[in-house]
PDB file of C-alpha atoms in Angstrom:
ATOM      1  CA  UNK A1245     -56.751 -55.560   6.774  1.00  0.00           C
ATOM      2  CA  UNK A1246     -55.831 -52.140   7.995  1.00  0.00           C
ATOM      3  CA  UNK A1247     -52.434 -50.334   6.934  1.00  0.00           C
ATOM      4  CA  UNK A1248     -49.872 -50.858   8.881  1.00  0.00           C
ATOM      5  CA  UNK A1249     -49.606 -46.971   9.127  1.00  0.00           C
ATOM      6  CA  UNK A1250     -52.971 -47.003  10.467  1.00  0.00           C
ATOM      7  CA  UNK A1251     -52.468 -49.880  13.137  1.00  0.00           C
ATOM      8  CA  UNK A1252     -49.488 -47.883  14.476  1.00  0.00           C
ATOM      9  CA  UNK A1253     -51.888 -44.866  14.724  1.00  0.00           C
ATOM     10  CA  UNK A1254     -54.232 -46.711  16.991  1.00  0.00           C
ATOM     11  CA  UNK A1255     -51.729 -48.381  18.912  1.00  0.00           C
ATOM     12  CA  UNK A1256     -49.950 -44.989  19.954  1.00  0.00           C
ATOM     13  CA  UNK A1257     -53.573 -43.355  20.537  1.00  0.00           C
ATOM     14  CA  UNK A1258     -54.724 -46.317  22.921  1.00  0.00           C
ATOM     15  CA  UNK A1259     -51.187 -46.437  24.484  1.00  0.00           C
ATOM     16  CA  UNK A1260     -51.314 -42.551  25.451  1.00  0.00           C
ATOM     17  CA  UNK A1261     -54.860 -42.998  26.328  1.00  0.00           C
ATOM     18  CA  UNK A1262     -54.538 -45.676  28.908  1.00  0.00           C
ATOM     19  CA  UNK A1263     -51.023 -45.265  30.329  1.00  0.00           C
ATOM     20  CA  UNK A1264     -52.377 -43.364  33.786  1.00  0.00           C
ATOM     21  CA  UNK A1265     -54.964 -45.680  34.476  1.00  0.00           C
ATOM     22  CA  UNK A1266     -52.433 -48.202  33.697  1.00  0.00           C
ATOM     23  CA  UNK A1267     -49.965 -46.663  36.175  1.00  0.00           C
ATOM     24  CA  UNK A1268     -52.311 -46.085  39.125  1.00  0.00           C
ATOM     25  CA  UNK A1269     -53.010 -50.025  38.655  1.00  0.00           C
ATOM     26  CA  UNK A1270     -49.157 -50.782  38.911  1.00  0.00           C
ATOM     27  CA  UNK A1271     -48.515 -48.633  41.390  1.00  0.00           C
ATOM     28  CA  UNK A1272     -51.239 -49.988  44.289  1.00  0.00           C
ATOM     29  CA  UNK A1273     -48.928 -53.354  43.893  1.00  0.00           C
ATOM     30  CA  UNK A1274     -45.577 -52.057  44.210  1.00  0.00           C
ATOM     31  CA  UNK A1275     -43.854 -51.618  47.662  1.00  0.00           C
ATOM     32  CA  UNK A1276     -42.660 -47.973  48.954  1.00  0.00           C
ATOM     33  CA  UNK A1277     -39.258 -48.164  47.725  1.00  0.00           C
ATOM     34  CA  UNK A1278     -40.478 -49.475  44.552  1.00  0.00           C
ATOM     35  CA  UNK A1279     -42.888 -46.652  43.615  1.00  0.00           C
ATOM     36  CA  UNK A1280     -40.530 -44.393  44.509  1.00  0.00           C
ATOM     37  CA  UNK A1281     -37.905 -45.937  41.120  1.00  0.00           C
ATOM     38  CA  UNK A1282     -41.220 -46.191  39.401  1.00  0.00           C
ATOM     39  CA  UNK A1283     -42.113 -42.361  40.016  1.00  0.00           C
ATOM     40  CA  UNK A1284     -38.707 -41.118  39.523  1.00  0.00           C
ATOM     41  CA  UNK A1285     -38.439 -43.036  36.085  1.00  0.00           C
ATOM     42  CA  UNK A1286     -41.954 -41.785  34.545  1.00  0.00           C
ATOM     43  CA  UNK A1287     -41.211 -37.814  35.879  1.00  0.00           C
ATOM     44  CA  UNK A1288     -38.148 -38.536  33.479  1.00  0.00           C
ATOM     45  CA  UNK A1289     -40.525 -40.076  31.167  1.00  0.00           C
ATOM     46  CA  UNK A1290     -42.549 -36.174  30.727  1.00  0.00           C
ATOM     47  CA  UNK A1291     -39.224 -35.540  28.628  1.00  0.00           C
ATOM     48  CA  UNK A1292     -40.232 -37.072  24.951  1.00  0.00           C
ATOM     49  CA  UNK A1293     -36.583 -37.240  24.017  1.00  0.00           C
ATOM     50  CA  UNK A1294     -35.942 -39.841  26.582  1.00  0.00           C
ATOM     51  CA  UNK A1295     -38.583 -42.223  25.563  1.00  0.00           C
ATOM     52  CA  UNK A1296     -39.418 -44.122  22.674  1.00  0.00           C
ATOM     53  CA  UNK A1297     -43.312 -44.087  22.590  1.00  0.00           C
ATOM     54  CA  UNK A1298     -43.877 -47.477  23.575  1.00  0.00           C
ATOM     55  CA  UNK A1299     -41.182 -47.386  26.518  1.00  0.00           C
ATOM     56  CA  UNK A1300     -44.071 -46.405  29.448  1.00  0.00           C
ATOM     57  CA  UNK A1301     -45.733 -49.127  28.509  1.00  0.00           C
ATOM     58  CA  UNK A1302     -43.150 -51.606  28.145  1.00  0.00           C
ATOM     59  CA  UNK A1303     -42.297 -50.817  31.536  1.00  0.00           C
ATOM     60  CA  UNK A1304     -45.734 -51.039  33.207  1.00  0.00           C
ATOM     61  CA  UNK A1305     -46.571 -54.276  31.627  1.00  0.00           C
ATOM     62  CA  UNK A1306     -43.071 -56.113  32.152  1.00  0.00           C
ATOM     63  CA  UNK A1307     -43.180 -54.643  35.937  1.00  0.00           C
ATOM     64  CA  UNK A1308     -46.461 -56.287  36.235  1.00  0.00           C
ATOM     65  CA  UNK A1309     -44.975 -59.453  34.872  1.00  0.00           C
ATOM     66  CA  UNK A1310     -42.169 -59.328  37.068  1.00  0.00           C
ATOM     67  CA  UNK A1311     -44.500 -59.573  40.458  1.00  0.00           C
ATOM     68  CA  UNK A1312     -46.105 -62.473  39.439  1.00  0.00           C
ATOM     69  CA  UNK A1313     -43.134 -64.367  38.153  1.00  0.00           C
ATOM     70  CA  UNK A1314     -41.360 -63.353  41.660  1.00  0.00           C
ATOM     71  CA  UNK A1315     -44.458 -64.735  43.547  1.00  0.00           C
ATOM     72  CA  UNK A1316     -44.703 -68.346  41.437  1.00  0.00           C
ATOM     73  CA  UNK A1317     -41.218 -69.039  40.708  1.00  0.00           C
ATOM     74  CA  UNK A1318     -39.794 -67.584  44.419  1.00  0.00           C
ATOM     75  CA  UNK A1319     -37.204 -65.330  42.913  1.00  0.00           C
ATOM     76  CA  UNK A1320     -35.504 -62.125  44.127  1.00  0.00           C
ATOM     77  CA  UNK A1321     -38.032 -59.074  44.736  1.00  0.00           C
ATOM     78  CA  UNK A1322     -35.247 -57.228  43.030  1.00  0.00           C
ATOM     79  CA  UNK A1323     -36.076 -58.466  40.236  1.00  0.00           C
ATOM     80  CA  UNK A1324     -39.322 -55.541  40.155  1.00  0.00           C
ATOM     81  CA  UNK A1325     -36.589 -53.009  41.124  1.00  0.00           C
ATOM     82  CA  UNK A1326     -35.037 -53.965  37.899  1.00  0.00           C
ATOM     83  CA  UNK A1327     -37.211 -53.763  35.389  1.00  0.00           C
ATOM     84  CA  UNK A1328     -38.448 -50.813  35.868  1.00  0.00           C
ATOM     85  CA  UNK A1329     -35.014 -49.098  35.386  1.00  0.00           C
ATOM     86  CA  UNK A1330     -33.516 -51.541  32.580  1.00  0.00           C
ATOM     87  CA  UNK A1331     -34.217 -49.455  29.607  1.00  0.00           C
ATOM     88  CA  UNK A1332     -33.462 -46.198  31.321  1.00  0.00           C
ATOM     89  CA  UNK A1333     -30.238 -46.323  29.091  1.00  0.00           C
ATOM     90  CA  UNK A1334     -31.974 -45.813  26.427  1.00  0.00           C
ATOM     91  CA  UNK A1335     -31.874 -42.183  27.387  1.00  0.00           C
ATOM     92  CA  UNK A1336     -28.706 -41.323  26.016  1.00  0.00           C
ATOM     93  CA  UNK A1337     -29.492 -42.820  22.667  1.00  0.00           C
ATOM     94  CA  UNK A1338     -29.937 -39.921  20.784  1.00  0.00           C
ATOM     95  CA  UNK A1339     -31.317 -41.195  17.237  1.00  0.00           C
ATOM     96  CA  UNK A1340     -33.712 -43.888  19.015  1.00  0.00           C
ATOM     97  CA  UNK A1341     -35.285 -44.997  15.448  1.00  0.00           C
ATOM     98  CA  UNK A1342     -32.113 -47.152  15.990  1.00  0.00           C
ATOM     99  CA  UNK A1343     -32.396 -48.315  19.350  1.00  0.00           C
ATOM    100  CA  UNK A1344     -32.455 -52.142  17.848  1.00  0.00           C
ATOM    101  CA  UNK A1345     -28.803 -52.378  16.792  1.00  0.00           C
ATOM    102  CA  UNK A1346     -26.229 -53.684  18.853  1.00  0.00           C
ATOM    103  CA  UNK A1347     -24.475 -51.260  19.374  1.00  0.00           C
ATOM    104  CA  UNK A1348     -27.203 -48.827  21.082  1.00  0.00           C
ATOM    105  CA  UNK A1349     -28.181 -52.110  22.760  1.00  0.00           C
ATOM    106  CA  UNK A1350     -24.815 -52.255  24.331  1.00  0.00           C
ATOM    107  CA  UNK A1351     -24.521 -48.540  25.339  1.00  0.00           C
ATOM    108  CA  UNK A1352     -28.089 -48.554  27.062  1.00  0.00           C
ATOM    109  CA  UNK A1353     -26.781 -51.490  28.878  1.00  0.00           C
ATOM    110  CA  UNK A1354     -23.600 -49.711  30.230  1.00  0.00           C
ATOM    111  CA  UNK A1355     -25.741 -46.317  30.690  1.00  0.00           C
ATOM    112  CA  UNK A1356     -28.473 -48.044  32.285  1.00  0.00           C
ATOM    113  CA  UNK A1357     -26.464 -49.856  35.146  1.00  0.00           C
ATOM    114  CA  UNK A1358     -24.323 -46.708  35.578  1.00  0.00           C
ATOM    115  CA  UNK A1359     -28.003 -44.793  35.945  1.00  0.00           C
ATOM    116  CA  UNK A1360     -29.212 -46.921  37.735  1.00  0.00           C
ATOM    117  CA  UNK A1361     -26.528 -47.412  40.528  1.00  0.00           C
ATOM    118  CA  UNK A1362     -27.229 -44.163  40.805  1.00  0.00           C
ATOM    119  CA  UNK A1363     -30.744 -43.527  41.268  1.00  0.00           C
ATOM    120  CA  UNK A1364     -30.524 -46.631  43.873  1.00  0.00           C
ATOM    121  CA  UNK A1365     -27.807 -45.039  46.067  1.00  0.00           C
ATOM    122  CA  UNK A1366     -30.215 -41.884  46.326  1.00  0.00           C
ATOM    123  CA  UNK A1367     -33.667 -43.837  47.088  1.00  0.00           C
ATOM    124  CA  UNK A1368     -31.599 -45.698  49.997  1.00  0.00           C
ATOM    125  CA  UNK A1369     -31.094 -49.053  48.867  1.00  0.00           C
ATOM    126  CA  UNK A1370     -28.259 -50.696  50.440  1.00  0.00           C
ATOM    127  CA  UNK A1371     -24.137 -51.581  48.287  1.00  0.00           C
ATOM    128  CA  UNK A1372     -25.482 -55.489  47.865  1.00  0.00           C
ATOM    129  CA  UNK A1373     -28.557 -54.424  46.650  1.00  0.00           C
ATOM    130  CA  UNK A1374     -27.424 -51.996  44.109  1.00  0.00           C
ATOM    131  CA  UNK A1375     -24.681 -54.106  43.233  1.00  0.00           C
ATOM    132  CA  UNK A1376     -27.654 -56.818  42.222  1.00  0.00           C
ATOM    133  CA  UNK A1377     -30.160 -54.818  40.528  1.00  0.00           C
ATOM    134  CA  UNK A1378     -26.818 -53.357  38.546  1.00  0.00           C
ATOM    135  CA  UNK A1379     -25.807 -56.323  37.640  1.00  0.00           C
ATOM    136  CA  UNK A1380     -28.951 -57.819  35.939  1.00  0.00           C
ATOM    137  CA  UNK A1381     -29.422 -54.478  33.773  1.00  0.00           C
ATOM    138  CA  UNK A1382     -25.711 -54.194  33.372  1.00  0.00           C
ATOM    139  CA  UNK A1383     -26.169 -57.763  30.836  1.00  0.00           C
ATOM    140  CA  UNK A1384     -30.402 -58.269  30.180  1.00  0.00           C
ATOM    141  CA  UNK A1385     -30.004 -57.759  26.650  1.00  0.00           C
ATOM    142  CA  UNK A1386     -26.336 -59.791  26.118  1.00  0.00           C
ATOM    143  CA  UNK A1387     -28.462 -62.349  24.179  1.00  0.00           C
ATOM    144  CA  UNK A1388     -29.285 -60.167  21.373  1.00  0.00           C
ATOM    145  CA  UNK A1389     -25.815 -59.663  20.437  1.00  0.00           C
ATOM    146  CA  UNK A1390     -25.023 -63.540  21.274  1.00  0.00           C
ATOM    147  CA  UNK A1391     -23.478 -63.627  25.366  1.00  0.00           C
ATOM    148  CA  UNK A1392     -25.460 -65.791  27.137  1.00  0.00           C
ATOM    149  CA  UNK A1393     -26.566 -64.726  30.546  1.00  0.00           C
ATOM    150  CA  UNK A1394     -26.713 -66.483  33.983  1.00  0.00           C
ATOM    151  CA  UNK A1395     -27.998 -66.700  37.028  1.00  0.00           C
ATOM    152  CA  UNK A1396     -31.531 -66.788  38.367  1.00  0.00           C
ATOM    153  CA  UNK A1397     -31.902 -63.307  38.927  1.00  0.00           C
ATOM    154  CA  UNK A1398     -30.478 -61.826  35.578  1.00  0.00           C
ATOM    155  CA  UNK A1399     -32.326 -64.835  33.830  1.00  0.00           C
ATOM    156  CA  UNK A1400     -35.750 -63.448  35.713  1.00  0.00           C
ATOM    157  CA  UNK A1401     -35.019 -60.091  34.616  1.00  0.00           C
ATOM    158  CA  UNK A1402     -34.336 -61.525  30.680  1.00  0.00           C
ATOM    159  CA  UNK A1403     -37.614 -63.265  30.698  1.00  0.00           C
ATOM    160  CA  UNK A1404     -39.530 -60.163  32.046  1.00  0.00           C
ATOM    161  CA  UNK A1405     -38.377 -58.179  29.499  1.00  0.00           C
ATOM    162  CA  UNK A1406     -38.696 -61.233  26.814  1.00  0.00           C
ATOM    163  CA  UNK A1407     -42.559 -61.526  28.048  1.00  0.00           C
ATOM    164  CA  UNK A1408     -43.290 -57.973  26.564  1.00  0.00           C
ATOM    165  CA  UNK A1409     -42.447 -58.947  23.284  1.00  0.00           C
ATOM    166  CA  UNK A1410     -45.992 -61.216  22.795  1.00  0.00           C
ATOM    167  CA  UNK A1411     -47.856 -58.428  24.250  1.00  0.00           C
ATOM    168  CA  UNK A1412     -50.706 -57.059  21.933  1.00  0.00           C
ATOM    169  CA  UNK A1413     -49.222 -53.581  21.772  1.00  0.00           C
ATOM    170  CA  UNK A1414     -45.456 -55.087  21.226  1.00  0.00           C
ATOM    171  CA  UNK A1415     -46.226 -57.062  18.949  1.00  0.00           C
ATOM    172  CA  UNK A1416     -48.732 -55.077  16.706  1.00  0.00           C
ATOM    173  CA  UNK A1417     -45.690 -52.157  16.991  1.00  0.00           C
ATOM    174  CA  UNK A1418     -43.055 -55.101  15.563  1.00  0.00           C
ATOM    175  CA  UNK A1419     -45.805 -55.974  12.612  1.00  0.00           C
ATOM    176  CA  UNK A1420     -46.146 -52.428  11.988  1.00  0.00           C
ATOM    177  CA  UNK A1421     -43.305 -50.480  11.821  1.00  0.00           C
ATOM    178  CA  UNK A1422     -41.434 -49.569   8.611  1.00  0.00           C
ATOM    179  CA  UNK A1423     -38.096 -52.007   8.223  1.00  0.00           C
ATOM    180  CA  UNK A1424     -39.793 -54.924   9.170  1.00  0.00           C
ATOM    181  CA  UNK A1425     -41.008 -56.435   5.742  1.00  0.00           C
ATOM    182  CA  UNK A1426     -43.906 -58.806   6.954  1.00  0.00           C
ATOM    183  CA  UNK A1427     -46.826 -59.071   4.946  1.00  0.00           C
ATOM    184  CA  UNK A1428     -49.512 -60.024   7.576  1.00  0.00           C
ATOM    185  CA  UNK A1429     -49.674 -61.087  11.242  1.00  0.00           C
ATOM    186  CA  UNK A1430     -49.063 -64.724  10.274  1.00  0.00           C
ATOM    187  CA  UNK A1431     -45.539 -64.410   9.066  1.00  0.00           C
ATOM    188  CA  UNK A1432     -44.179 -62.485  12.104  1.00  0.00           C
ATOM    189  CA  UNK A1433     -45.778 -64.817  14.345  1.00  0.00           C
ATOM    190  CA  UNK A1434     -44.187 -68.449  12.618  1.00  0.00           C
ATOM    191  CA  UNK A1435     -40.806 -65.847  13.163  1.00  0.00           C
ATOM    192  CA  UNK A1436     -41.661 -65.478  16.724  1.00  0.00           C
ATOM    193  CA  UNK A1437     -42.488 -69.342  17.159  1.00  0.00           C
ATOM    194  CA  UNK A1438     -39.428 -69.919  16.096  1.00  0.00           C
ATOM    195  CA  UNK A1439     -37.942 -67.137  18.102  1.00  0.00           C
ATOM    196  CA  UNK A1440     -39.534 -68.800  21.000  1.00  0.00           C
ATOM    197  CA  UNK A1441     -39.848 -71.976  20.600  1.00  0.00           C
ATOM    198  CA  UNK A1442     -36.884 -73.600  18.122  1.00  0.00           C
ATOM    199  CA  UNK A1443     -38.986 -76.830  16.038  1.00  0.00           C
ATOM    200  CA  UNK A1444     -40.339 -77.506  19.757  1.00  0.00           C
ATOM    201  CA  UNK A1445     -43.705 -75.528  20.139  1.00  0.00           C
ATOM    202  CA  UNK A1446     -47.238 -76.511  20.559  1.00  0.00           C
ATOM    203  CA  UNK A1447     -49.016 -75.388  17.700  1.00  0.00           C
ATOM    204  CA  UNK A1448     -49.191 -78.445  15.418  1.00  0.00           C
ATOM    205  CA  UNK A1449     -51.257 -77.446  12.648  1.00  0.00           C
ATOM    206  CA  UNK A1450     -49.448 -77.412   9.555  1.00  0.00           C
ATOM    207  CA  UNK A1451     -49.597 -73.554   8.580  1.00  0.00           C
ATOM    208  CA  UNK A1452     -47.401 -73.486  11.821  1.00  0.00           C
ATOM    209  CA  UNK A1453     -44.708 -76.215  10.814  1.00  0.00           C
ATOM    210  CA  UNK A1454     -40.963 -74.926  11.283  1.00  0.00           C
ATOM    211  CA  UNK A1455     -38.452 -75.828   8.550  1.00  0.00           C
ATOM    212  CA  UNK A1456     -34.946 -75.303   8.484  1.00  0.00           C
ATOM    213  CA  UNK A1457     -34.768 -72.364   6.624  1.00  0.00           C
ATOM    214  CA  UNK A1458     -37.382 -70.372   9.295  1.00  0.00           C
ATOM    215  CA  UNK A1459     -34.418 -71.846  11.884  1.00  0.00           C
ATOM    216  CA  UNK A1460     -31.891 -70.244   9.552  1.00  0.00           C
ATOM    217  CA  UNK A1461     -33.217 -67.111   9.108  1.00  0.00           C
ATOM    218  CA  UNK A1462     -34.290 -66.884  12.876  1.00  0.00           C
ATOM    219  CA  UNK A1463     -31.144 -68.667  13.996  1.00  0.00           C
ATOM    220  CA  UNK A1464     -29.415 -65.721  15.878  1.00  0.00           C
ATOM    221  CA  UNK A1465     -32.655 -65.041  17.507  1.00  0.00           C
ATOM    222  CA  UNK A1466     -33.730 -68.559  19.081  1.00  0.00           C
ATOM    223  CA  UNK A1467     -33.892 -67.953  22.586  1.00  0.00           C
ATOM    224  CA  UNK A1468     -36.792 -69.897  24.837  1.00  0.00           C
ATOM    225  CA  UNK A1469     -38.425 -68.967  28.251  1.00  0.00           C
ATOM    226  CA  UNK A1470     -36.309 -69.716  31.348  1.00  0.00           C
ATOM    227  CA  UNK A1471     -39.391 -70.193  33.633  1.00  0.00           C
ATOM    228  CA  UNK A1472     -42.035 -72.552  33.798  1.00  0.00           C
ATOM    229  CA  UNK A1473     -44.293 -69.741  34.733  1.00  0.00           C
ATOM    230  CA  UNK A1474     -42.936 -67.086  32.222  1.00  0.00           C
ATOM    231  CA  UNK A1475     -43.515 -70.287  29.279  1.00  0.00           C
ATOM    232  CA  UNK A1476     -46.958 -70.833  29.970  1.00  0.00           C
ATOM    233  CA  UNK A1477     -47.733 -67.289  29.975  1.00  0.00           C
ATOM    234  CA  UNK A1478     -45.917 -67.312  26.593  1.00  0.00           C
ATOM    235  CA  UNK A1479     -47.875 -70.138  25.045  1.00  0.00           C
ATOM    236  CA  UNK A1480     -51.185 -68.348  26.113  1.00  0.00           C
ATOM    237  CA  UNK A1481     -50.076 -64.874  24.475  1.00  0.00           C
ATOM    238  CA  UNK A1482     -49.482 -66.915  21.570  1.00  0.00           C
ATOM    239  CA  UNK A1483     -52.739 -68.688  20.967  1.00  0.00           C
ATOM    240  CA  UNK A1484     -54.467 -64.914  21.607  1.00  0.00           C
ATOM    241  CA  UNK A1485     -52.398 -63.537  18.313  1.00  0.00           C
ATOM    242  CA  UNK A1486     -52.695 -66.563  16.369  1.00  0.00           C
ATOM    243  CA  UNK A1487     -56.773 -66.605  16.850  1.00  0.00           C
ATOM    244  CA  UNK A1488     -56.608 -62.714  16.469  1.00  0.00           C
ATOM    245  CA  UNK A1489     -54.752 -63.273  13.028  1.00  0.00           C
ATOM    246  CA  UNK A1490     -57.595 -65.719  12.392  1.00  0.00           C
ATOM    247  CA  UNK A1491     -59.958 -62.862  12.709  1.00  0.00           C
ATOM    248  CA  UNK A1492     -60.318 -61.002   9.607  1.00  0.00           C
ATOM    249  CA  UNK A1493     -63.275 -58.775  10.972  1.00  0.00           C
ATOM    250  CA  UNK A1494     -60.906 -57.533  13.926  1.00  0.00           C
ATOM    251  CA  UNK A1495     -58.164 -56.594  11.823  1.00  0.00           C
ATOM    252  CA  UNK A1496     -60.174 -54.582   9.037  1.00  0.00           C
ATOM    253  CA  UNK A1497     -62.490 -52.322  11.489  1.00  0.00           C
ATOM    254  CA  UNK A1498     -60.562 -49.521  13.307  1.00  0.00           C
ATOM    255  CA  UNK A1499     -63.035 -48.695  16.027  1.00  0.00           C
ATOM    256  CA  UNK A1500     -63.043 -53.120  16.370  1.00  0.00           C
ATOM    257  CA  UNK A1501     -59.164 -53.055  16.939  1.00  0.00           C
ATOM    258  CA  UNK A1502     -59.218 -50.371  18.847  1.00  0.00           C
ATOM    259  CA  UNK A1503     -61.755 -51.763  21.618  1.00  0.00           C
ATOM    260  CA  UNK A1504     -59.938 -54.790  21.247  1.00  0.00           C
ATOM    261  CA  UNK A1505     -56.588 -53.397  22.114  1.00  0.00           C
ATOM    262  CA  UNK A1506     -58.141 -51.658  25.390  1.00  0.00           C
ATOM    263  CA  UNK A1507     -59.750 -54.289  26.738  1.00  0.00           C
ATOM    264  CA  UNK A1508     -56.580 -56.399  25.906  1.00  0.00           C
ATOM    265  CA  UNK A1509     -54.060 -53.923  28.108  1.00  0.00           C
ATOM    266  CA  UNK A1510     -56.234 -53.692  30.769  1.00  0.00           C
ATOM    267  CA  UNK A1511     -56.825 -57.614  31.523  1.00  0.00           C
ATOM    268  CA  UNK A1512     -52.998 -57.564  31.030  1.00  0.00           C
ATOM    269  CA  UNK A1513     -52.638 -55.708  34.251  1.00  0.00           C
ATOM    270  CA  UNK A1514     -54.960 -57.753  36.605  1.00  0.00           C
ATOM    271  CA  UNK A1515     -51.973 -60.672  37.998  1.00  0.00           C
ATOM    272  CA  UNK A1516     -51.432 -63.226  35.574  1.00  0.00           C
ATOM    273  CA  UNK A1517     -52.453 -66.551  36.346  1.00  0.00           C
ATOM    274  CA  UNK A1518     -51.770 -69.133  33.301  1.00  0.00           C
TER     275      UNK A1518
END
């Protein structure tokens, strides 16, 4: 298997590679008002200390999400509006090697909305409107430090941003990076079953069974899919990383993995059907 150093290599060389193809798809789906936000946040993006590498995509992919969940499960349009400016917070994080601790969760929640109000009141969206789109990145990550969130809207938003955590490039960056202590592919992804899932998932062979110390240890972190549509997609992200953790040969061969993950954030763009 490759180093994990080396995997995070590839991933930040295929992410920089692809991310304006990758916006020119996004943008031929997104309304006037909506490119606008989108433009706005990636000319802010051209400033590497308001970014963590991975944020572009993270942004393009769960925006893409977002349109298709809007369309299946008939939710607020807003919803688009808000994911693209949700982790805009994360801007006036200075040390952003940190970004995962609650407390720079909470101030990019409280910087975001405040940014964001902002930005909306300038691209001509109307008080109800802001006060909407506010309000869902004002709370989207409250789960992480244990406050629930409601609503359909804010609960759309949550499993937008949730959905980016199975993508390839997420979840290769979460295997990867130094803190994490996983030995292989395998262990993060019976944590993120049970992340996902609880003892209720769909992947009964045995190397997959959930026992009470995986709920335990993963305890703080159980929180499952509000949407029918956002689930399935879930359940199919998972059986792609569990048969690519299967695949020794795609794991061990750089230029392999590396073709791979193209071809894997480019279908990711076309709308999801699951």
């Amino acid at each position: 298997m490759l180093k994990y150093k080396e995997i995070l290599e590839i991933l930040e060389e295929v992410a920089e590679k692809n991310e304006n193809n990758l916006k020119m798809i996004l943008e031929k789906k997104l309304n006037e008002r909506e490119k606008r936000v989108f433009r706005w946040l990636f000319k802010e993006y051209e400033d590497p200390s308001k970014k963590r590498w991975f944020d572009p995509h993270h942004i393009i992919f769960s925006t893409n999400f977002a349109l298709s969940l809007v369309e299946e499960e008939n939710l607020d349009r807003l919803i688009v509006t808000a994911i693209i400016l949700h982790d805009s917070g994360y801007f006036a994080i200075a040390d952003k090697k940190n970004w995962i601790n609650s407390n720079s969760r909470i101030i990019h929640m409280q910087e975001g909305a405040a940014l964001a109000s902002k930005i909306l009141y300038e691209q001509g969206f109307n008080s109800k409107e802001i006060e909407k789109v506010v309000g869902m990145i004002a709370v989207h990550d409250n789960p992480y430090i244990g406050i629930p969130i409601t609503g359909s809207d804010r609960l759309g938003l949550r499993d937008c941003d949730r959905a980016w955590v199975m993508h390839s490039l997420s979840f290769y960056k979460d295997l990867s990076e130094t803190g994490r202590n996983y030995e292989n592919p395998k262990e993060l992804l019976l944590d993120r079953i049970v992340q996902f899932y609880s003892h209720e998932h769909p992947f009964n062979k045995s190397e997959w069974k959930v026992d009470l110390q995986e709920l335990k240890d993963n305890g703080m972190y159980i929180e499952k899919p509000v949407y029918k549509f956002t689930k399935q997609y879930i359940e199919k992200q998972f059986n792609e990383r569990i048969m690519e953790s299967n695949d020794r040969g795609l794991l061990s061969n750089r230029e392999l993995f590396t073709k791979y993950l193209e071809e894997n954030i480019i279908n990711s763009m076309k709308k999801i059907k699951v």
